[in-house]
């Protein structure tokens, strides 16, 4: 779980470090629904403060860190399957092979994904999903969009949410007995990974999170290539 917290910290810090600033005209283009988005954002913040965050803090308080790490690894292994399918749809065969190796190694040698044995073996995690597939094939992101419960997104990623759910291995489980319990545990695990980075948020919380999301998605869809202010591309 420490690795996940570090990755989110780097995402947040990138807002302060990279030459990515949104001017007034650009804001109108990327966030034309700001009034609506802020209302949904406020709803999500209320839900977080009054339910998700207290539950997550209780989970952290009573759950040993090795167990928390195992939970994060378990969901990460399931995400690797989504990444595998997404890389195949982008014809990124080398990355798909790495995803396959991760899923096989962690599933069979990591106790169903509870232990991440692939990373120490040098098999890199890819973190691809269907929104990146659409972006790879030229589908524009569309305006920024805040989704109830799910948080920052855009029109393209909002559309991609359903295929992501259908690709995910949990979609094949008995929803009445297991599915919603796993969804709740996933939400708590994901929230736990964000707690330590919240101190990095400064100024208007809505704007900071929006800019961080837009920057991160540009980085992901372009495989780490971001245009700098002179029109060249930097590979991070």
PDB file of C-alpha atoms in Angstrom:
ATOM      1  CA  UNK A   1       0.000   0.000   0.000  1.00  0.00           C
ATOM      2  CA  UNK A   2       2.963   2.305   0.550  1.00  0.00           C
ATOM      3  CA  UNK A   3       3.706   2.162  -3.180  1.00  0.00           C
ATOM      4  CA  UNK A   4       0.182   3.251  -4.004  1.00  0.00           C
ATOM      5  CA  UNK A   5       0.381   6.164  -1.563  1.00  0.00           C
ATOM      6  CA  UNK A   6       3.702   7.214  -3.077  1.00  0.00           C
ATOM      7  CA  UNK A   7       2.274   7.123  -6.609  1.00  0.00           C
ATOM      8  CA  UNK A   8      -0.607   9.399  -5.606  1.00  0.00           C
ATOM      9  CA  UNK A   9       1.818  11.721  -3.854  1.00  0.00           C
ATOM     10  CA  UNK A  10       3.823  12.011  -7.056  1.00  0.00           C
ATOM     11  CA  UNK A  11       0.634  12.745  -9.012  1.00  0.00           C
ATOM     12  CA  UNK A  12      -0.290  15.534  -6.608  1.00  0.00           C
ATOM     13  CA  UNK A  13       3.222  16.978  -6.585  1.00  0.00           C
ATOM     14  CA  UNK A  14       3.245  17.005 -10.373  1.00  0.00           C
ATOM     15  CA  UNK A  15       0.597  19.706 -10.262  1.00  0.00           C
ATOM     16  CA  UNK A  16       3.175  21.964  -8.664  1.00  0.00           C
ATOM     17  CA  UNK A  17       6.113  20.917 -10.822  1.00  0.00           C
ATOM     18  CA  UNK A  18       4.983  20.417 -14.427  1.00  0.00           C
ATOM     19  CA  UNK A  19       4.333  23.326 -16.832  1.00  0.00           C
ATOM     20  CA  UNK A  20       0.603  22.659 -16.998  1.00  0.00           C
ATOM     21  CA  UNK A  21      -1.519  25.699 -16.143  1.00  0.00           C
ATOM     22  CA  UNK A  22      -5.102  26.268 -17.199  1.00  0.00           C
ATOM     23  CA  UNK A  23      -5.885  29.789 -18.357  1.00  0.00           C
ATOM     24  CA  UNK A  24      -9.401  31.227 -18.295  1.00  0.00           C
ATOM     25  CA  UNK A  25     -10.174  30.365 -21.933  1.00  0.00           C
ATOM     26  CA  UNK A  26      -8.783  26.866 -21.531  1.00  0.00           C
ATOM     27  CA  UNK A  27     -10.899  26.346 -18.424  1.00  0.00           C
ATOM     28  CA  UNK A  28     -14.039  27.123 -20.398  1.00  0.00           C
ATOM     29  CA  UNK A  29     -13.055  24.429 -22.872  1.00  0.00           C
ATOM     30  CA  UNK A  30     -12.026  21.679 -20.463  1.00  0.00           C
ATOM     31  CA  UNK A  31     -14.530  22.416 -17.672  1.00  0.00           C
ATOM     32  CA  UNK A  32     -17.592  24.053 -19.261  1.00  0.00           C
ATOM     33  CA  UNK A  33     -19.887  22.329 -16.746  1.00  0.00           C
ATOM     34  CA  UNK A  34     -18.061  23.663 -13.687  1.00  0.00           C
ATOM     35  CA  UNK A  35     -21.261  24.698 -11.908  1.00  0.00           C
ATOM     36  CA  UNK A  36     -22.733  21.211 -12.193  1.00  0.00           C
ATOM     37  CA  UNK A  37     -19.401  19.562 -11.445  1.00  0.00           C
ATOM     38  CA  UNK A  38     -18.932  21.560  -8.257  1.00  0.00           C
ATOM     39  CA  UNK A  39     -22.355  20.470  -6.995  1.00  0.00           C
ATOM     40  CA  UNK A  40     -21.506  16.811  -7.600  1.00  0.00           C
ATOM     41  CA  UNK A  41     -18.083  17.414  -6.052  1.00  0.00           C
ATOM     42  CA  UNK A  42     -19.729  18.828  -2.914  1.00  0.00           C
ATOM     43  CA  UNK A  43     -22.020  15.787  -2.743  1.00  0.00           C
ATOM     44  CA  UNK A  44     -19.017  13.457  -3.036  1.00  0.00           C
ATOM     45  CA  UNK A  45     -17.164  15.419  -0.351  1.00  0.00           C
ATOM     46  CA  UNK A  46     -20.172  15.140   1.987  1.00  0.00           C
ATOM     47  CA  UNK A  47     -20.385  11.392   1.368  1.00  0.00           C
ATOM     48  CA  UNK A  48     -16.656  11.056   1.965  1.00  0.00           C
ATOM     49  CA  UNK A  49     -16.575  13.082   5.188  1.00  0.00           C
ATOM     50  CA  UNK A  50     -19.594  11.408   6.731  1.00  0.00           C
ATOM     51  CA  UNK A  51     -19.235   7.789   5.622  1.00  0.00           C
ATOM     52  CA  UNK A  52     -16.285   6.692   3.504  1.00  0.00           C
ATOM     53  CA  UNK A  53     -13.500   8.470   5.376  1.00  0.00           C
ATOM     54  CA  UNK A  54     -14.643   7.404   8.899  1.00  0.00           C
ATOM     55  CA  UNK A  55     -15.007   3.796   7.718  1.00  0.00           C
ATOM     56  CA  UNK A  56     -11.579   3.949   6.073  1.00  0.00           C
ATOM     57  CA  UNK A  57      -9.939   5.388   9.193  1.00  0.00           C
ATOM     58  CA  UNK A  58     -11.501   2.594  11.235  1.00  0.00           C
ATOM     59  CA  UNK A  59     -10.253   0.037   8.713  1.00  0.00           C
ATOM     60  CA  UNK A  60      -6.708   1.422   8.964  1.00  0.00           C
ATOM     61  CA  UNK A  61      -6.878   1.503  12.771  1.00  0.00           C
ATOM     62  CA  UNK A  62      -7.931  -2.139  13.220  1.00  0.00           C
ATOM     63  CA  UNK A  63      -6.317  -3.824  10.212  1.00  0.00           C
ATOM     64  CA  UNK A  64      -2.625  -4.785  10.396  1.00  0.00           C
ATOM     65  CA  UNK A  65      -0.558  -3.184   7.651  1.00  0.00           C
ATOM     66  CA  UNK A  66       0.431  -6.551   6.073  1.00  0.00           C
ATOM     67  CA  UNK A  67      -3.271  -7.324   5.666  1.00  0.00           C
ATOM     68  CA  UNK A  68      -3.899  -3.900   4.120  1.00  0.00           C
ATOM     69  CA  UNK A  69      -1.019  -4.531   1.717  1.00  0.00           C
ATOM     70  CA  UNK A  70      -2.492  -7.919   0.831  1.00  0.00           C
ATOM     71  CA  UNK A  71      -5.879  -6.356   0.084  1.00  0.00           C
ATOM     72  CA  UNK A  72      -4.242  -3.722  -2.142  1.00  0.00           C
ATOM     73  CA  UNK A  73      -2.230  -6.416  -3.926  1.00  0.00           C
ATOM     74  CA  UNK A  74      -5.369  -8.512  -4.452  1.00  0.00           C
ATOM     75  CA  UNK A  75      -7.215  -5.687  -6.182  1.00  0.00           C
ATOM     76  CA  UNK A  76      -4.067  -4.733  -8.076  1.00  0.00           C
ATOM     77  CA  UNK A  77      -3.907  -8.255  -9.471  1.00  0.00           C
ATOM     78  CA  UNK A  78      -7.500  -8.020 -10.694  1.00  0.00           C
ATOM     79  CA  UNK A  79      -6.670  -4.650 -12.260  1.00  0.00           C
ATOM     80  CA  UNK A  80      -3.765  -6.280 -14.100  1.00  0.00           C
ATOM     81  CA  UNK A  81      -6.303  -8.414 -15.971  1.00  0.00           C
ATOM     82  CA  UNK A  82      -8.135  -5.258 -17.108  1.00  0.00           C
ATOM     83  CA  UNK A  83      -4.764  -3.854 -18.148  1.00  0.00           C
ATOM     84  CA  UNK A  84      -4.036  -7.023 -20.133  1.00  0.00           C
ATOM     85  CA  UNK A  85      -7.254  -6.744 -22.144  1.00  0.00           C
ATOM     86  CA  UNK A  86      -6.733  -2.999 -22.640  1.00  0.00           C
ATOM     87  CA  UNK A  87      -3.191  -3.466 -23.923  1.00  0.00           C
ATOM     88  CA  UNK A  88      -4.380  -6.125 -26.366  1.00  0.00           C
ATOM     89  CA  UNK A  89      -7.026  -3.703 -27.672  1.00  0.00           C
ATOM     90  CA  UNK A  90      -4.248  -1.131 -28.206  1.00  0.00           C
ATOM     91  CA  UNK A  91      -2.066  -3.762 -29.950  1.00  0.00           C
ATOM     92  CA  UNK A  92       0.630  -3.252 -27.304  1.00  0.00           C
ATOM     93  CA  UNK A  93       1.734  -6.861 -27.325  1.00  0.00           C
ATOM     94  CA  UNK A  94       4.863  -6.416 -25.211  1.00  0.00           C
ATOM     95  CA  UNK A  95       2.882  -4.709 -22.452  1.00  0.00           C
ATOM     96  CA  UNK A  96       0.147  -7.341 -22.734  1.00  0.00           C
ATOM     97  CA  UNK A  97       2.777 -10.040 -22.278  1.00  0.00           C
ATOM     98  CA  UNK A  98       3.997  -8.298 -19.134  1.00  0.00           C
ATOM     99  CA  UNK A  99       0.440  -8.097 -17.805  1.00  0.00           C
ATOM    100  CA  UNK A 100      -0.011 -11.807 -18.499  1.00  0.00           C
ATOM    101  CA  UNK A 101       3.198 -12.595 -16.634  1.00  0.00           C
ATOM    102  CA  UNK A 102       2.084 -10.489 -13.672  1.00  0.00           C
ATOM    103  CA  UNK A 103      -1.351 -12.131 -13.467  1.00  0.00           C
ATOM    104  CA  UNK A 104       0.099 -15.646 -13.724  1.00  0.00           C
ATOM    105  CA  UNK A 105       2.903 -14.998 -11.231  1.00  0.00           C
ATOM    106  CA  UNK A 106       0.774 -13.222  -8.641  1.00  0.00           C
ATOM    107  CA  UNK A 107      -2.220 -15.536  -8.962  1.00  0.00           C
ATOM    108  CA  UNK A 108      -0.354 -18.838  -8.755  1.00  0.00           C
ATOM    109  CA  UNK A 109       2.689 -17.912  -6.679  1.00  0.00           C
ATOM    110  CA  UNK A 110       1.301 -14.934  -4.749  1.00  0.00           C
ATOM    111  CA  UNK A 111      -1.649 -16.692  -3.079  1.00  0.00           C
ATOM    112  CA  UNK A 112      -4.284 -15.411  -5.486  1.00  0.00           C
ATOM    113  CA  UNK A 113      -2.706 -11.980  -5.713  1.00  0.00           C
ATOM    114  CA  UNK A 114      -2.349 -11.284  -1.994  1.00  0.00           C
ATOM    115  CA  UNK A 115       1.425 -11.159  -2.424  1.00  0.00           C
ATOM    116  CA  UNK A 116       2.997  -9.170  -5.254  1.00  0.00           C
ATOM    117  CA  UNK A 117       5.766 -11.477  -6.435  1.00  0.00           C
ATOM    118  CA  UNK A 118       5.863 -10.008  -9.946  1.00  0.00           C
ATOM    119  CA  UNK A 119       7.275  -6.572  -9.075  1.00  0.00           C
ATOM    120  CA  UNK A 120      10.396  -7.930  -7.308  1.00  0.00           C
ATOM    121  CA  UNK A 121      10.887 -10.136 -10.376  1.00  0.00           C
ATOM    122  CA  UNK A 122      11.138  -6.994 -12.503  1.00  0.00           C
ATOM    123  CA  UNK A 123       7.751  -7.386 -14.230  1.00  0.00           C
ATOM    124  CA  UNK A 124       6.483  -3.817 -14.444  1.00  0.00           C
ATOM    125  CA  UNK A 125       2.868  -2.879 -13.724  1.00  0.00           C
ATOM    126  CA  UNK A 126       1.104  -1.251 -16.702  1.00  0.00           C
ATOM    127  CA  UNK A 127      -2.113   0.294 -15.301  1.00  0.00           C
ATOM    128  CA  UNK A 128      -4.084   0.433 -18.545  1.00  0.00           C
ATOM    129  CA  UNK A 129      -7.876   0.529 -18.850  1.00  0.00           C
ATOM    130  CA  UNK A 130     -10.582   1.152 -21.434  1.00  0.00           C
ATOM    131  CA  UNK A 131     -10.476   4.947 -21.216  1.00  0.00           C
ATOM    132  CA  UNK A 132      -6.864   4.780 -22.365  1.00  0.00           C
ATOM    133  CA  UNK A 133      -7.894   2.408 -25.156  1.00  0.00           C
ATOM    134  CA  UNK A 134     -10.349   5.004 -26.465  1.00  0.00           C
ATOM    135  CA  UNK A 135      -7.738   7.739 -26.136  1.00  0.00           C
ATOM    136  CA  UNK A 136      -5.151   5.620 -27.972  1.00  0.00           C
ATOM    137  CA  UNK A 137      -7.501   5.246 -30.940  1.00  0.00           C
ATOM    138  CA  UNK A 138      -8.151   8.973 -31.101  1.00  0.00           C
ATOM    139  CA  UNK A 139     -11.391   9.406 -29.155  1.00  0.00           C
ATOM    140  CA  UNK A 140     -11.242  12.913 -27.636  1.00  0.00           C
ATOM    141  CA  UNK A 141     -11.549  13.214 -23.875  1.00  0.00           C
ATOM    142  CA  UNK A 142     -14.443  15.643 -23.971  1.00  0.00           C
ATOM    143  CA  UNK A 143     -15.195  18.032 -21.104  1.00  0.00           C
ATOM    144  CA  UNK A 144     -14.174  17.406 -17.526  1.00  0.00           C
ATOM    145  CA  UNK A 145     -16.907  15.619 -15.591  1.00  0.00           C
ATOM    146  CA  UNK A 146     -17.333  14.791 -11.903  1.00  0.00           C
ATOM    147  CA  UNK A 147     -19.278  11.561 -11.411  1.00  0.00           C
ATOM    148  CA  UNK A 148     -21.315  10.828  -8.269  1.00  0.00           C
ATOM    149  CA  UNK A 149     -19.319   8.575  -5.908  1.00  0.00           C
ATOM    150  CA  UNK A 150     -16.653   7.921  -8.595  1.00  0.00           C
ATOM    151  CA  UNK A 151     -15.152  11.413  -8.610  1.00  0.00           C
ATOM    152  CA  UNK A 152     -13.107  13.170 -11.335  1.00  0.00           C
ATOM    153  CA  UNK A 153     -13.528  11.953 -14.881  1.00  0.00           C
ATOM    154  CA  UNK A 154     -14.324  13.197 -18.383  1.00  0.00           C
ATOM    155  CA  UNK A 155     -16.879  12.206 -20.990  1.00  0.00           C
ATOM    156  CA  UNK A 156     -14.598   9.591 -22.566  1.00  0.00           C
ATOM    157  CA  UNK A 157     -13.650   8.017 -19.238  1.00  0.00           C
ATOM    158  CA  UNK A 158     -17.263   8.138 -18.104  1.00  0.00           C
ATOM    159  CA  UNK A 159     -18.244   6.097 -21.162  1.00  0.00           C
ATOM    160  CA  UNK A 160     -15.316   3.753 -20.518  1.00  0.00           C
ATOM    161  CA  UNK A 161     -16.484   3.047 -16.980  1.00  0.00           C
ATOM    162  CA  UNK A 162     -19.018   0.424 -18.093  1.00  0.00           C
ATOM    163  CA  UNK A 163     -16.591  -1.608 -20.271  1.00  0.00           C
ATOM    164  CA  UNK A 164     -14.075  -1.467 -17.426  1.00  0.00           C
ATOM    165  CA  UNK A 165     -16.653  -2.989 -15.081  1.00  0.00           C
ATOM    166  CA  UNK A 166     -17.530  -5.692 -17.617  1.00  0.00           C
ATOM    167  CA  UNK A 167     -13.873  -6.575 -18.228  1.00  0.00           C
ATOM    168  CA  UNK A 168     -13.075  -6.740 -14.520  1.00  0.00           C
ATOM    169  CA  UNK A 169     -13.011 -10.313 -13.138  1.00  0.00           C
ATOM    170  CA  UNK A 170     -15.379  -9.383 -10.291  1.00  0.00           C
ATOM    171  CA  UNK A 171     -18.177  -8.925 -12.848  1.00  0.00           C
ATOM    172  CA  UNK A 172     -18.300 -12.715 -13.133  1.00  0.00           C
ATOM    173  CA  UNK A 173     -18.953 -13.184  -9.419  1.00  0.00           C
ATOM    174  CA  UNK A 174     -22.267 -13.763  -7.676  1.00  0.00           C
ATOM    175  CA  UNK A 175     -23.280 -10.166  -6.996  1.00  0.00           C
ATOM    176  CA  UNK A 176     -25.621 -10.963  -4.118  1.00  0.00           C
ATOM    177  CA  UNK A 177     -23.016 -12.864  -2.112  1.00  0.00           C
ATOM    178  CA  UNK A 178     -19.663 -11.381  -3.031  1.00  0.00           C
ATOM    179  CA  UNK A 179     -19.745  -8.546  -5.522  1.00  0.00           C
ATOM    180  CA  UNK A 180     -20.979  -5.638  -3.407  1.00  0.00           C
ATOM    181  CA  UNK A 181     -18.790  -6.669  -0.501  1.00  0.00           C
ATOM    182  CA  UNK A 182     -15.758  -6.558  -2.791  1.00  0.00           C
ATOM    183  CA  UNK A 183     -16.868  -3.182  -4.167  1.00  0.00           C
ATOM    184  CA  UNK A 184     -17.091  -1.775  -0.637  1.00  0.00           C
ATOM    185  CA  UNK A 185     -13.673  -3.197   0.288  1.00  0.00           C
ATOM    186  CA  UNK A 186     -12.187  -1.808  -2.946  1.00  0.00           C
ATOM    187  CA  UNK A 187     -13.581   1.654  -2.156  1.00  0.00           C
ATOM    188  CA  UNK A 188     -12.094   1.582   1.351  1.00  0.00           C
ATOM    189  CA  UNK A 189      -8.739   0.335   0.066  1.00  0.00           C
ATOM    190  CA  UNK A 190      -8.644   3.021  -2.611  1.00  0.00           C
ATOM    191  CA  UNK A 191      -9.545   5.721  -0.079  1.00  0.00           C
ATOM    192  CA  UNK A 192      -6.857   4.482   2.296  1.00  0.00           C
ATOM    193  CA  UNK A 193      -4.276   4.980  -0.437  1.00  0.00           C
ATOM    194  CA  UNK A 194      -5.199   8.659  -0.717  1.00  0.00           C
ATOM    195  CA  UNK A 195      -5.198   9.714   2.929  1.00  0.00           C
ATOM    196  CA  UNK A 196      -1.481  10.471   3.253  1.00  0.00           C
ATOM    197  CA  UNK A 197      -1.443  12.626   0.097  1.00  0.00           C
ATOM    198  CA  UNK A 198      -4.270  14.963   1.100  1.00  0.00           C
ATOM    199  CA  UNK A 199      -1.868  17.305   2.873  1.00  0.00           C
ATOM    200  CA  UNK A 200      -0.433  18.154  -0.544  1.00  0.00           C
ATOM    201  CA  UNK A 201      -3.706  19.732  -1.663  1.00  0.00           C
ATOM    202  CA  UNK A 202      -3.566  23.517  -1.509  1.00  0.00           C
ATOM    203  CA  UNK A 203      -5.873  26.331  -2.533  1.00  0.00           C
ATOM    204  CA  UNK A 204      -9.272  25.496  -3.978  1.00  0.00           C
ATOM    205  CA  UNK A 205      -9.723  21.756  -3.447  1.00  0.00           C
ATOM    206  CA  UNK A 206     -11.973  21.329  -6.502  1.00  0.00           C
ATOM    207  CA  UNK A 207      -9.524  23.057  -8.857  1.00  0.00           C
ATOM    208  CA  UNK A 208      -6.502  21.235  -7.459  1.00  0.00           C
ATOM    209  CA  UNK A 209      -8.103  17.796  -7.883  1.00  0.00           C
ATOM    210  CA  UNK A 210      -9.379  18.686 -11.359  1.00  0.00           C
ATOM    211  CA  UNK A 211      -5.953  19.840 -12.556  1.00  0.00           C
ATOM    212  CA  UNK A 212      -4.260  16.798 -11.022  1.00  0.00           C
ATOM    213  CA  UNK A 213      -6.722  14.482 -12.756  1.00  0.00           C
ATOM    214  CA  UNK A 214      -6.399  16.154 -16.162  1.00  0.00           C
ATOM    215  CA  UNK A 215      -2.621  16.085 -15.964  1.00  0.00           C
ATOM    216  CA  UNK A 216      -2.499  12.470 -14.844  1.00  0.00           C
ATOM    217  CA  UNK A 217      -4.864  11.350 -17.609  1.00  0.00           C
ATOM    218  CA  UNK A 218      -2.820  13.154 -20.257  1.00  0.00           C
ATOM    219  CA  UNK A 219       0.266  11.401 -18.923  1.00  0.00           C
ATOM    220  CA  UNK A 220      -1.425   7.983 -18.962  1.00  0.00           C
ATOM    221  CA  UNK A 221      -3.140   8.199 -22.354  1.00  0.00           C
ATOM    222  CA  UNK A 222       0.057   9.448 -24.021  1.00  0.00           C
ATOM    223  CA  UNK A 223       2.224   6.805 -22.308  1.00  0.00           C
ATOM    224  CA  UNK A 224       4.229   9.370 -20.388  1.00  0.00           C
ATOM    225  CA  UNK A 225       4.625  11.855 -23.238  1.00  0.00           C
ATOM    226  CA  UNK A 226       3.474  15.386 -22.325  1.00  0.00           C
ATOM    227  CA  UNK A 227       3.805  18.476 -24.512  1.00  0.00           C
ATOM    228  CA  UNK A 228       5.866  21.173 -22.847  1.00  0.00           C
ATOM    229  CA  UNK A 229       5.288  24.867 -23.211  1.00  0.00           C
ATOM    230  CA  UNK A 230       7.550  25.055 -26.272  1.00  0.00           C
ATOM    231  CA  UNK A 231       5.638  22.408 -28.181  1.00  0.00           C
ATOM    232  CA  UNK A 232       8.202  19.645 -27.691  1.00  0.00           C
ATOM    233  CA  UNK A 233       7.440  16.376 -25.964  1.00  0.00           C
ATOM    234  CA  UNK A 234       8.959  15.237 -22.697  1.00  0.00           C
ATOM    235  CA  UNK A 235       9.192  11.569 -21.850  1.00  0.00           C
ATOM    236  CA  UNK A 236       8.942  10.964 -18.123  1.00  0.00           C
TER     237      UNK A 236
END
